[in-house]
XYZ file of C-alpha atoms in Angstrom:
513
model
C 24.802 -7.451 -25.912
C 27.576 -4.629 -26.338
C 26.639 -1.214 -24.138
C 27.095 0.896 -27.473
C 24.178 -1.282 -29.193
C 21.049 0.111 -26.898
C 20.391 2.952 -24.397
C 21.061 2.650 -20.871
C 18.873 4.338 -18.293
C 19.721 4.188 -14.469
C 15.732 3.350 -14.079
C 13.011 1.427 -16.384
C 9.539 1.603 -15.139
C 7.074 -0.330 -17.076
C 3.865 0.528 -17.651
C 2.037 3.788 -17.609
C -1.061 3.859 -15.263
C -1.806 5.500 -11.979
C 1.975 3.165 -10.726
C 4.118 4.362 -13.667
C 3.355 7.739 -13.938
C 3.467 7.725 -10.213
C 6.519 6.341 -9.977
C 7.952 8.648 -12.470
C 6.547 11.438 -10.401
C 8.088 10.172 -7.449
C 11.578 9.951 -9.216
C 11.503 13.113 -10.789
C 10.744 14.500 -7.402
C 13.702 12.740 -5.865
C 15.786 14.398 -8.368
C 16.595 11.158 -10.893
C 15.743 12.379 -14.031
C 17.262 9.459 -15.723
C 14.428 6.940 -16.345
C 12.115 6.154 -18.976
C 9.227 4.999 -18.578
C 8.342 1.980 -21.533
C 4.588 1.437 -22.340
C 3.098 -0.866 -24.566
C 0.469 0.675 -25.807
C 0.651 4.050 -27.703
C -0.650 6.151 -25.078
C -0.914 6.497 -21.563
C -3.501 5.060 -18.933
C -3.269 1.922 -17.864
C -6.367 0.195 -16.887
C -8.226 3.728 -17.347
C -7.475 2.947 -21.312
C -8.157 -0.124 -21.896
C -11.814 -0.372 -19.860
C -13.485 1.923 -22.478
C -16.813 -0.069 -22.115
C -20.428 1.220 -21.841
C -20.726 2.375 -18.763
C -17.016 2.680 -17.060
C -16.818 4.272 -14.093
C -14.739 3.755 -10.430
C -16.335 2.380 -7.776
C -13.981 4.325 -5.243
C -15.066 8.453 -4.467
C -13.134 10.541 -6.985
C -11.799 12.721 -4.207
C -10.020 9.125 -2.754
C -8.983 8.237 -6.547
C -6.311 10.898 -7.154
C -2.973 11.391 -6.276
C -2.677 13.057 -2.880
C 0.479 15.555 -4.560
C -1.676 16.306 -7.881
C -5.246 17.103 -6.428
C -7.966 17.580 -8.397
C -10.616 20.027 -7.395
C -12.734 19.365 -10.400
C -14.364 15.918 -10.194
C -17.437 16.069 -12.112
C -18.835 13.451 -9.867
C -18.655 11.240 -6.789
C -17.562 8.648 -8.720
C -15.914 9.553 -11.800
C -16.199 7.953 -15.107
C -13.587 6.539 -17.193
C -13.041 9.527 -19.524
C -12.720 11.729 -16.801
C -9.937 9.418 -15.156
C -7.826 9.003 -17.937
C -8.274 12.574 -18.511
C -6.946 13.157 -14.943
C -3.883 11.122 -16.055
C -3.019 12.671 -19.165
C -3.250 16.010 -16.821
C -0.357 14.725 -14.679
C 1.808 13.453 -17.098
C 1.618 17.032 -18.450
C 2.075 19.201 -15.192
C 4.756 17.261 -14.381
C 6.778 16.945 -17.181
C 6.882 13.522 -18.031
C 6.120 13.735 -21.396
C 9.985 13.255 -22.899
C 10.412 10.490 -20.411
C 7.765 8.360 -22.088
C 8.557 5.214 -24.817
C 4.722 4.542 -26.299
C 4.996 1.545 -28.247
C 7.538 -0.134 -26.496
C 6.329 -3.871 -25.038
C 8.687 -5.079 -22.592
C 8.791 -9.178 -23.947
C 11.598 -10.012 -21.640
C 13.946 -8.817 -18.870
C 16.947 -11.119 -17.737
C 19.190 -10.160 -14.823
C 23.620 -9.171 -15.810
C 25.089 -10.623 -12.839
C 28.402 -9.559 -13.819
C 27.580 -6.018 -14.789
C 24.765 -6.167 -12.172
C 21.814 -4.386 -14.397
C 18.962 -5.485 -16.380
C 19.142 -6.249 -19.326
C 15.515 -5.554 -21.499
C 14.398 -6.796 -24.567
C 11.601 -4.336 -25.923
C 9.392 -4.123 -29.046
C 11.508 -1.123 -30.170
C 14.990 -2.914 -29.686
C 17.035 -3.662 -26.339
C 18.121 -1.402 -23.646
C 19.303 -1.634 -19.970
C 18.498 -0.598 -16.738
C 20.208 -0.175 -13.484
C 17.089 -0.477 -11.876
C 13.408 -1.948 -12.962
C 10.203 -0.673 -12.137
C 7.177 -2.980 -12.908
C 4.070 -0.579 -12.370
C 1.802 -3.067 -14.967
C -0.687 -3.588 -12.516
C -2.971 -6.813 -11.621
C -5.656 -5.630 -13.969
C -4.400 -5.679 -17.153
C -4.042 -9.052 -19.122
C -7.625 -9.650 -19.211
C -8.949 -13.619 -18.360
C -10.825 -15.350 -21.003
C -12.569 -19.038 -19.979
C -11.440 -21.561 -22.002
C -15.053 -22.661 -23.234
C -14.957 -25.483 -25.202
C -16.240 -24.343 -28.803
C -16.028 -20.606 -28.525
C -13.647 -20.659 -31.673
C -16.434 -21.810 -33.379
C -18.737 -18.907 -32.770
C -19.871 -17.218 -35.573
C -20.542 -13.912 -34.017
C -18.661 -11.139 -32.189
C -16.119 -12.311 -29.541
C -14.493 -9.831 -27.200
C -13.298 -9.267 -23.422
C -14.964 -5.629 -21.594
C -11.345 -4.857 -21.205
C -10.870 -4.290 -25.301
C -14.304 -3.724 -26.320
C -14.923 -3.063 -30.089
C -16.434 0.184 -30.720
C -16.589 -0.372 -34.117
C -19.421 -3.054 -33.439
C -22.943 -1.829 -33.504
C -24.671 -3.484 -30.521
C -27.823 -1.990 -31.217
C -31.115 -4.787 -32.178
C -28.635 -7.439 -31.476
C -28.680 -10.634 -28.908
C -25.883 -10.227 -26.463
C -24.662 -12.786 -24.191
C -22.674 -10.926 -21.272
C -20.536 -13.392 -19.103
C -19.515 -12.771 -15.414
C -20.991 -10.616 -13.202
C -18.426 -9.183 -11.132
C -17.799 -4.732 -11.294
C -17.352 -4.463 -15.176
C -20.539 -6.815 -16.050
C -22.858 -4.708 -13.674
C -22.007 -1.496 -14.928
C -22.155 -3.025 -19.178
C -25.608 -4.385 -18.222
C -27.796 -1.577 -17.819
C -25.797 1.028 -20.027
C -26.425 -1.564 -23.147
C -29.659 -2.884 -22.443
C -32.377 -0.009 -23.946
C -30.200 -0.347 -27.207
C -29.535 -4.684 -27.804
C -32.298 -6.463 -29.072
C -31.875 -9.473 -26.284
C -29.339 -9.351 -23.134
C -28.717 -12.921 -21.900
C -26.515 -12.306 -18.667
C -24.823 -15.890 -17.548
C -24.498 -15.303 -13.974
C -21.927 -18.194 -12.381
C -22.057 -16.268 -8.952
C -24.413 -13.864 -7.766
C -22.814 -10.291 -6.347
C -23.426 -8.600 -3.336
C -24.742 -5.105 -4.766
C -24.775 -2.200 -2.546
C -26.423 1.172 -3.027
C -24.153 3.435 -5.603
C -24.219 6.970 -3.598
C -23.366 8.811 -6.596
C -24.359 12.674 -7.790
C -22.774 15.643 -9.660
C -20.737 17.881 -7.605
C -21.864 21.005 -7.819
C -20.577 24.379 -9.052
C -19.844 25.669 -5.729
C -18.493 22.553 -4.550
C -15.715 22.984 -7.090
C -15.281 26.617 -7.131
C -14.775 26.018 -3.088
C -12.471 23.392 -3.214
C -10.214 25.480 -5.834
C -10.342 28.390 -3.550
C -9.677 26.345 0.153
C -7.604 23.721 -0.867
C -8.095 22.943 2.950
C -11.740 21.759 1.967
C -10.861 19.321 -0.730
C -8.250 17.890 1.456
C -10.404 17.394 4.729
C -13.568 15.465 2.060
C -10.259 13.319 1.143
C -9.403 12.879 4.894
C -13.310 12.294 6.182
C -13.487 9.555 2.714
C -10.402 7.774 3.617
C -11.580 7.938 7.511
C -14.621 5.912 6.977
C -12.603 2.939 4.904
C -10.117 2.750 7.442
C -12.734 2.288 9.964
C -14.224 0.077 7.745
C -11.366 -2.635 7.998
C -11.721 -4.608 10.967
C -14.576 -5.889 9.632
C -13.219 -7.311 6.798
C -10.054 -8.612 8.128
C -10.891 -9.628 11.805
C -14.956 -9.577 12.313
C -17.022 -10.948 9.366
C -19.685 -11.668 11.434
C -20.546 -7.525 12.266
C -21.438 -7.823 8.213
C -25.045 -8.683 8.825
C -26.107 -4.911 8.699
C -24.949 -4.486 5.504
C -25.993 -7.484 4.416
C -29.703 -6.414 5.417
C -28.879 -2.926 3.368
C -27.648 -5.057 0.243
C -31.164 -7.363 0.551
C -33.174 -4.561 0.935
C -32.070 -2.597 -2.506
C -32.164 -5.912 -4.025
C -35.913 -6.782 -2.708
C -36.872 -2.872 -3.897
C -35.539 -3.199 -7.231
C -36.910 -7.259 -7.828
C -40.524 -8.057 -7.204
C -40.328 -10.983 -9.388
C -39.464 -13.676 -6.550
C -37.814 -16.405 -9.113
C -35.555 -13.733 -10.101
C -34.770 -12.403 -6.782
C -33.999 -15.960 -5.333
C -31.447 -16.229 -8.258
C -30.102 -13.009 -7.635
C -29.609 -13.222 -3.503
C -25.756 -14.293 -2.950
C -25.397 -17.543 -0.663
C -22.388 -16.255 1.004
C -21.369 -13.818 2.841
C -20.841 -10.266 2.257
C -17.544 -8.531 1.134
C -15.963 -11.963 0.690
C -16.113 -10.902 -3.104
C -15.701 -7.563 -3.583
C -18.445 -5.765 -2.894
C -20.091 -3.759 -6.000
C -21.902 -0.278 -6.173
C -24.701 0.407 -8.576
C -28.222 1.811 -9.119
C -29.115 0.341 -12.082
C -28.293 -2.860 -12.622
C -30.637 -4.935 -10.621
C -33.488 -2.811 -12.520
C -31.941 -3.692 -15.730
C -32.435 -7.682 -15.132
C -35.814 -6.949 -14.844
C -36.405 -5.594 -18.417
C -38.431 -7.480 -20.780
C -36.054 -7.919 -23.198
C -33.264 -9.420 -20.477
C -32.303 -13.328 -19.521
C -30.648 -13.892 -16.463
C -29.100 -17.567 -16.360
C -28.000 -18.324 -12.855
C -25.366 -20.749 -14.417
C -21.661 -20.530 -15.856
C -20.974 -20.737 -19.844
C -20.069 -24.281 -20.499
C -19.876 -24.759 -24.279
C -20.260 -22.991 -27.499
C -21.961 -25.058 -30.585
C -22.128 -22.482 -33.092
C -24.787 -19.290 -32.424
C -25.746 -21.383 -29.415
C -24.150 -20.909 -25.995
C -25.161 -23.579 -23.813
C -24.820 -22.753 -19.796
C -24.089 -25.797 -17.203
C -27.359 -26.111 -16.152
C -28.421 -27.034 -19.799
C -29.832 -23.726 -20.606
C -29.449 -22.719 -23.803
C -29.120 -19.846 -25.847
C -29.032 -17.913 -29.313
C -26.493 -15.226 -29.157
C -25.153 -12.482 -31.729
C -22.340 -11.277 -29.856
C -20.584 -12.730 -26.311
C -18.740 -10.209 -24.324
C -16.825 -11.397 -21.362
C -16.975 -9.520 -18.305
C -14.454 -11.968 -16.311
C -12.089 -10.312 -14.668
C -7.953 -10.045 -15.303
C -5.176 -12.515 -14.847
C -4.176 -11.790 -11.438
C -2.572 -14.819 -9.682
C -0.908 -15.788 -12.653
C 0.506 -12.901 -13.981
C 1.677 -13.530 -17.809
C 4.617 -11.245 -17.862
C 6.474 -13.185 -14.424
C 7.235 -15.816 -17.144
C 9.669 -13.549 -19.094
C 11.131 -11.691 -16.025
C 14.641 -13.889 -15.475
C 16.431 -13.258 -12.168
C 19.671 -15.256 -10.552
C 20.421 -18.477 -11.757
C 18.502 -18.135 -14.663
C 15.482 -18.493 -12.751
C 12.280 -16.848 -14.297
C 9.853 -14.891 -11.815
C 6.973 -17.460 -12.686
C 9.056 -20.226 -11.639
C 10.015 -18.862 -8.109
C 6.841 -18.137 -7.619
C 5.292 -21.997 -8.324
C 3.968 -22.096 -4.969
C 2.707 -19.187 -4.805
C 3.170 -15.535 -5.639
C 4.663 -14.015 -3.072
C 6.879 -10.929 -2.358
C 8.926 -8.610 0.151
C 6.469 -5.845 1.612
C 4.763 -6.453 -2.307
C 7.942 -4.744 -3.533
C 10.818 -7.116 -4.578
C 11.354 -10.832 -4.531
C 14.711 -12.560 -3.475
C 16.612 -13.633 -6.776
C 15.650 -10.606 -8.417
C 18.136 -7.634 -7.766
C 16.793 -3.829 -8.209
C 13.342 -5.412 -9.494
C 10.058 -3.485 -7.896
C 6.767 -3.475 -8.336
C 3.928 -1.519 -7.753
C 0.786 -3.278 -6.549
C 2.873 -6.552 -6.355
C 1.071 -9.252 -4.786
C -0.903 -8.557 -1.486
C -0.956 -5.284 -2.102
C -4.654 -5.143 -3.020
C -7.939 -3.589 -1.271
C -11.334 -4.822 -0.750
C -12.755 -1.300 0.513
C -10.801 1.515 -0.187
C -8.736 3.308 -3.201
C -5.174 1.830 -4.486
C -3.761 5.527 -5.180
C -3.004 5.038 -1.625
C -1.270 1.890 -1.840
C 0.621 3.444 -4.823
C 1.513 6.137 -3.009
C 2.865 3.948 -0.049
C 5.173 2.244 -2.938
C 6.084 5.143 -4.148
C 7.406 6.089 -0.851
C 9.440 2.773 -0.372
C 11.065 2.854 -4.101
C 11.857 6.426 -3.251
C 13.564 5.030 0.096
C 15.047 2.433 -2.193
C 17.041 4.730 -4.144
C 18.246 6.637 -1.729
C 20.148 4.142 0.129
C 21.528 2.941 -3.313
C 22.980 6.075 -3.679
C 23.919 5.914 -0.241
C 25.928 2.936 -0.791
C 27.414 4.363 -3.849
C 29.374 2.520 -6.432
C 27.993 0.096 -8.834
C 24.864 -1.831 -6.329
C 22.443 -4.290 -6.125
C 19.986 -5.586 -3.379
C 18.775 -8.392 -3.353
C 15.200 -9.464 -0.809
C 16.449 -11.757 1.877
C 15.048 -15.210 1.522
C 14.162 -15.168 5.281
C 12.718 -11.992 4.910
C 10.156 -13.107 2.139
C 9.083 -16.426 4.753
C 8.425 -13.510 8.018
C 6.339 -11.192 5.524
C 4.593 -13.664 4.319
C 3.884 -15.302 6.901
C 2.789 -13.025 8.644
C 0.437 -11.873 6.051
C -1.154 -15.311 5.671
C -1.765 -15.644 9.381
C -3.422 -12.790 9.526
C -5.697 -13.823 6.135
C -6.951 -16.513 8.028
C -9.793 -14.581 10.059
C -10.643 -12.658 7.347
C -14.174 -12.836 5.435
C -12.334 -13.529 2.202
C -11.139 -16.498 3.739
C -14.223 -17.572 6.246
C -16.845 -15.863 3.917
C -17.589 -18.937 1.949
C -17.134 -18.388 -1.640
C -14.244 -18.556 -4.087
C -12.692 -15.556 -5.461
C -10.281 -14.199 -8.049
C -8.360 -12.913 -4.898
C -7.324 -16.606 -3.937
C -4.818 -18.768 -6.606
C -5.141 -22.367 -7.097
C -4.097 -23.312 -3.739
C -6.984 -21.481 -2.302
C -4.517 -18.855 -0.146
C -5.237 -15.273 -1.073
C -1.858 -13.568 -2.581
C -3.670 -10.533 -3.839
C -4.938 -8.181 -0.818
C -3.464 -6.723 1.697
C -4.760 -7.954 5.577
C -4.931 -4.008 7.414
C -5.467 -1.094 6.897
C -3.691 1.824 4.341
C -1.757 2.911 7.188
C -0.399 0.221 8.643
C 0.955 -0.610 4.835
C 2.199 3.128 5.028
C 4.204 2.366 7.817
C 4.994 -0.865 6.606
C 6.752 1.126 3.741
C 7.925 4.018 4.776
C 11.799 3.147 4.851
C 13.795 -0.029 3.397
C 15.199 -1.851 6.193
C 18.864 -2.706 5.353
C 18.939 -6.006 6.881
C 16.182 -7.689 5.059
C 18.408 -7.575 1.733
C 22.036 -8.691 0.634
C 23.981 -5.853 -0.741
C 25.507 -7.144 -3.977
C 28.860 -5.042 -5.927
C 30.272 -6.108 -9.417
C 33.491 -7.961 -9.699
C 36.259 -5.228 -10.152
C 37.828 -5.438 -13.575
C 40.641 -7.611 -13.890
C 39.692 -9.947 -11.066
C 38.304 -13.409 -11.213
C 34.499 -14.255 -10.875
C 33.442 -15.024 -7.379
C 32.542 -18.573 -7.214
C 29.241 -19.661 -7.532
C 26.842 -18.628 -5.004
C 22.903 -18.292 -3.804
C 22.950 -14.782 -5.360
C 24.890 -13.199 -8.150
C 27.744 -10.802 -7.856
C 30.022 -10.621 -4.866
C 27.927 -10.336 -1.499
C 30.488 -7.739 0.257
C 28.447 -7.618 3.294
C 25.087 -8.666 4.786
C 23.360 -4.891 4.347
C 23.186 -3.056 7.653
């Protein structure tokens, strides 16, 4: 692949959600204009995009869901819906600039590692290009997971995931068989429900539903936090505050959950009189060892006349009949599956080649598993945003975001720093302290000892996804990139022989200090 066949970029982020655009933010702010920023879709959002569904909405306070350096003093509500959001990002692409920086249309299907010119070298839908440095901001939620139900090719009706819903098809009169009920299925529920002719909701595991504390914020509200910014920033401060506090519970002292459990019985006992209903409805573990869901509405919902609730998974499709494991079955129209995202086993880590022509999804056969959920050894100028363990059970990720942001703008500094054509490369040893480290401290924590299973544990059962502490203590954890948990790799000079083969690519000049 000759230079003079593609475009070179010292940067490649991938992906344009709330981790692109803030990582292309963050670089324009650093002064490195020389990025793009490649997107498959053709237009911007991420996550915000593709959940278009009936109903969309965050489950985290607006005020807490927005960049800390682009404020918004606007928010139509507590909790904003998904229009609003993806409004909010279009808004920041625009204010700061990084409209001409943008490649819509441009999948990323591969990236494999130069180690003689030490860059990446990326295969997109649009043709190839290189990069001194890659930026994966995809996120965890956004190849969406669809069971493998045996017959479901079969199905003569409507087939579709919540995360690329069909707006083209009329719900309205038909019978609708929603699977999953984890934050998407609650909040599809009740904003379908007055219009299908017949909900069937196949419930495999019964949520924990909270209270949704949700109103418009008023007029003067808005016009005050416009005219004292100090306002808007101390509701940020007093939101983030009570998550922090929040924590210990969830990573260190399940058993203080019984209050809320009591609050989460309560608003299910108010809203369910029917006591058949309610039984299948109660959870039989314990709280916040799923994520914990918000809403009003939805437990009323299941108690309309014209809705099913089967307190059993989909097992098998025979034709308009979906049949649930505990025999139950059922005539269906249209099947929409509220299931959740590929998360611990991330589709694209199969076409990301590092050293050794060693693809991401193979290093990480035992688990995924990163450097302060940044970069991975074998994998030279690779980061992500929201890499594994980087996840929250109680608070916003635009904080965790922002935390990455801080460590990839870290990370190019001491490139530049080092000057020359450079690489680092994650210290084996590095990886084993973080991680273990992380998994020690898992073990206390109710998403471990809470007693169900989860999409935040992989197939091993150890939970790879969130992050054990609070937002600041991962702040601190990433405020600067410590030089001696990486290998500093230079190119062979022209003219002179390849180094002989070693554990990493390139000639290791010295261990990084």
């Amino acid at each position: 692949m000759a230079e003079h066949e593609h475009e070179h970029t010292r940067v490649a982020v991938i992906g344009s959600g709330f981790g692109g655009l803030g990582a292309a933010v963050r670089l324009r702010r650093e002064g490195i204009t020389d990025f793009v920023v490649l997107e498959r879709a053709d237009s911007i959002g991420g996550t915000w995009r593709d959940n278009s569904y009936p109903g969309c909405a965050c489950d985290v306070p607006s005020h807490l869901y927005s960049f800390s350096f682009a404020p918004n003093p606007r928010w139509p509500r507590n909790f904003s819906g998904q229009p609003h959001i993806r409004a909010y990002l279009e808004h920041v692409a625009d204010t700061f600039g990084l409209r001409p920086h943008l490649r819509l249309g441009c999948e990323v299907r591969g990236l494999r590692w130069d180690a003689d010119r030490l860059l990446w070298e990326i295969d997109t839908a649009t043709g190839p290009r290189t990069a001194d440095v890659v930026v994966s901001a995809c996120g965890p939620l956004s190849d969406p997971s669809v069971p493998d139900v045996p017959g479901l090719d079969s199905f003569p009706g409507k087939v579709f995931h919540s995360a690329r819903w069909d707006h083209s098809y009329e719900l309205r009169g038909k019978r609708l068989a929603v699977v999953g009920t984890g934050a998407s299925a609650i909040q599809i529920v009740p904003a379908v429900q007055p219009d299908v002719g017949r909900l069937t909701l196949f419930q495999r595991t019964a949520p924990w539903v909270l209270p949704r504390a949700d109103r418009r914020i008023t007029a003067a509200e808005r016009w005050l936090h416009t005219r004292l910014p100090a306002t808007r920033v101390m509701r940020r401060g007093f939101l983030w505050g009570v998550r922090e506090a929040q924590v210990s519970v969830f990573t260190k002292r399940p058993e203080r959950f019984g209050l809320v459990e009591n609050v989460a019985r309560t608003h299910l006992r108010k809203a369910v009189k029917d006591p058949a209903l309610r039984a299948a409805l109660t959870p039989d573990y314990r709280i916040g060892c799923k994520r914990i869901l918000l809403s009003n509405d939805y437990y009323p919902a299941l108690t309309r006349p014209n809705v099913d609730v089967v307190a059993a998974g989909l097992a098998e499709v025979r034709g308009a009949t979906l049949i649930a494991s505990d025999g139950t079955e059922t005539e269906a129209d249209a099947i929409v599956f509220g299931t959740g995202f590929r998360v611990t086993d991330v589709p694209m880590a199969g076409s990301v080649t590092g050293v050794d022509g060693v693809t991401l999804a193979e290093a990480w056969r035992g688990g995924m598993a990163t450097l302060r959920g940044a970069t991975v050894h074998g994998f030279p100028n690779f980061l992500m945003i929201l890499g594994p363990n980087t996840g929250l059970g109680n608070s916003s990720m635009i904080l965790m975001i922002e935390s990455q942001l801080n460590y990839l703008a870290d990370y190019m500094r001491q490139l530049d720093t080092l000057g020359g054509r450079a690489a680092l490369d994650a210290r084996r040893s590095a990886m084993g302290v973080w991680n273990r480290g992380l998994q020690s401290r898992m073990r206390r924590t109710v998403w471990s000892t809470g007693g169900c299973r989860s999409w935040y544990l992989d197939d091993e059962g150890r939970n790879t996804t969130l992050w054990p502490d609070t937002t600041a203590a991962f702040r601190r954890a990433t405020r600067r990139v410590d030089l001696t948990e990486y290998q500093l790799l230079r190119a062979p000079r022209a003219g002179t022989a390849a180094p002989a083969p070693a554990t990493t690519p390139g000639t290791v000049t010295e261990a990084a200090r």
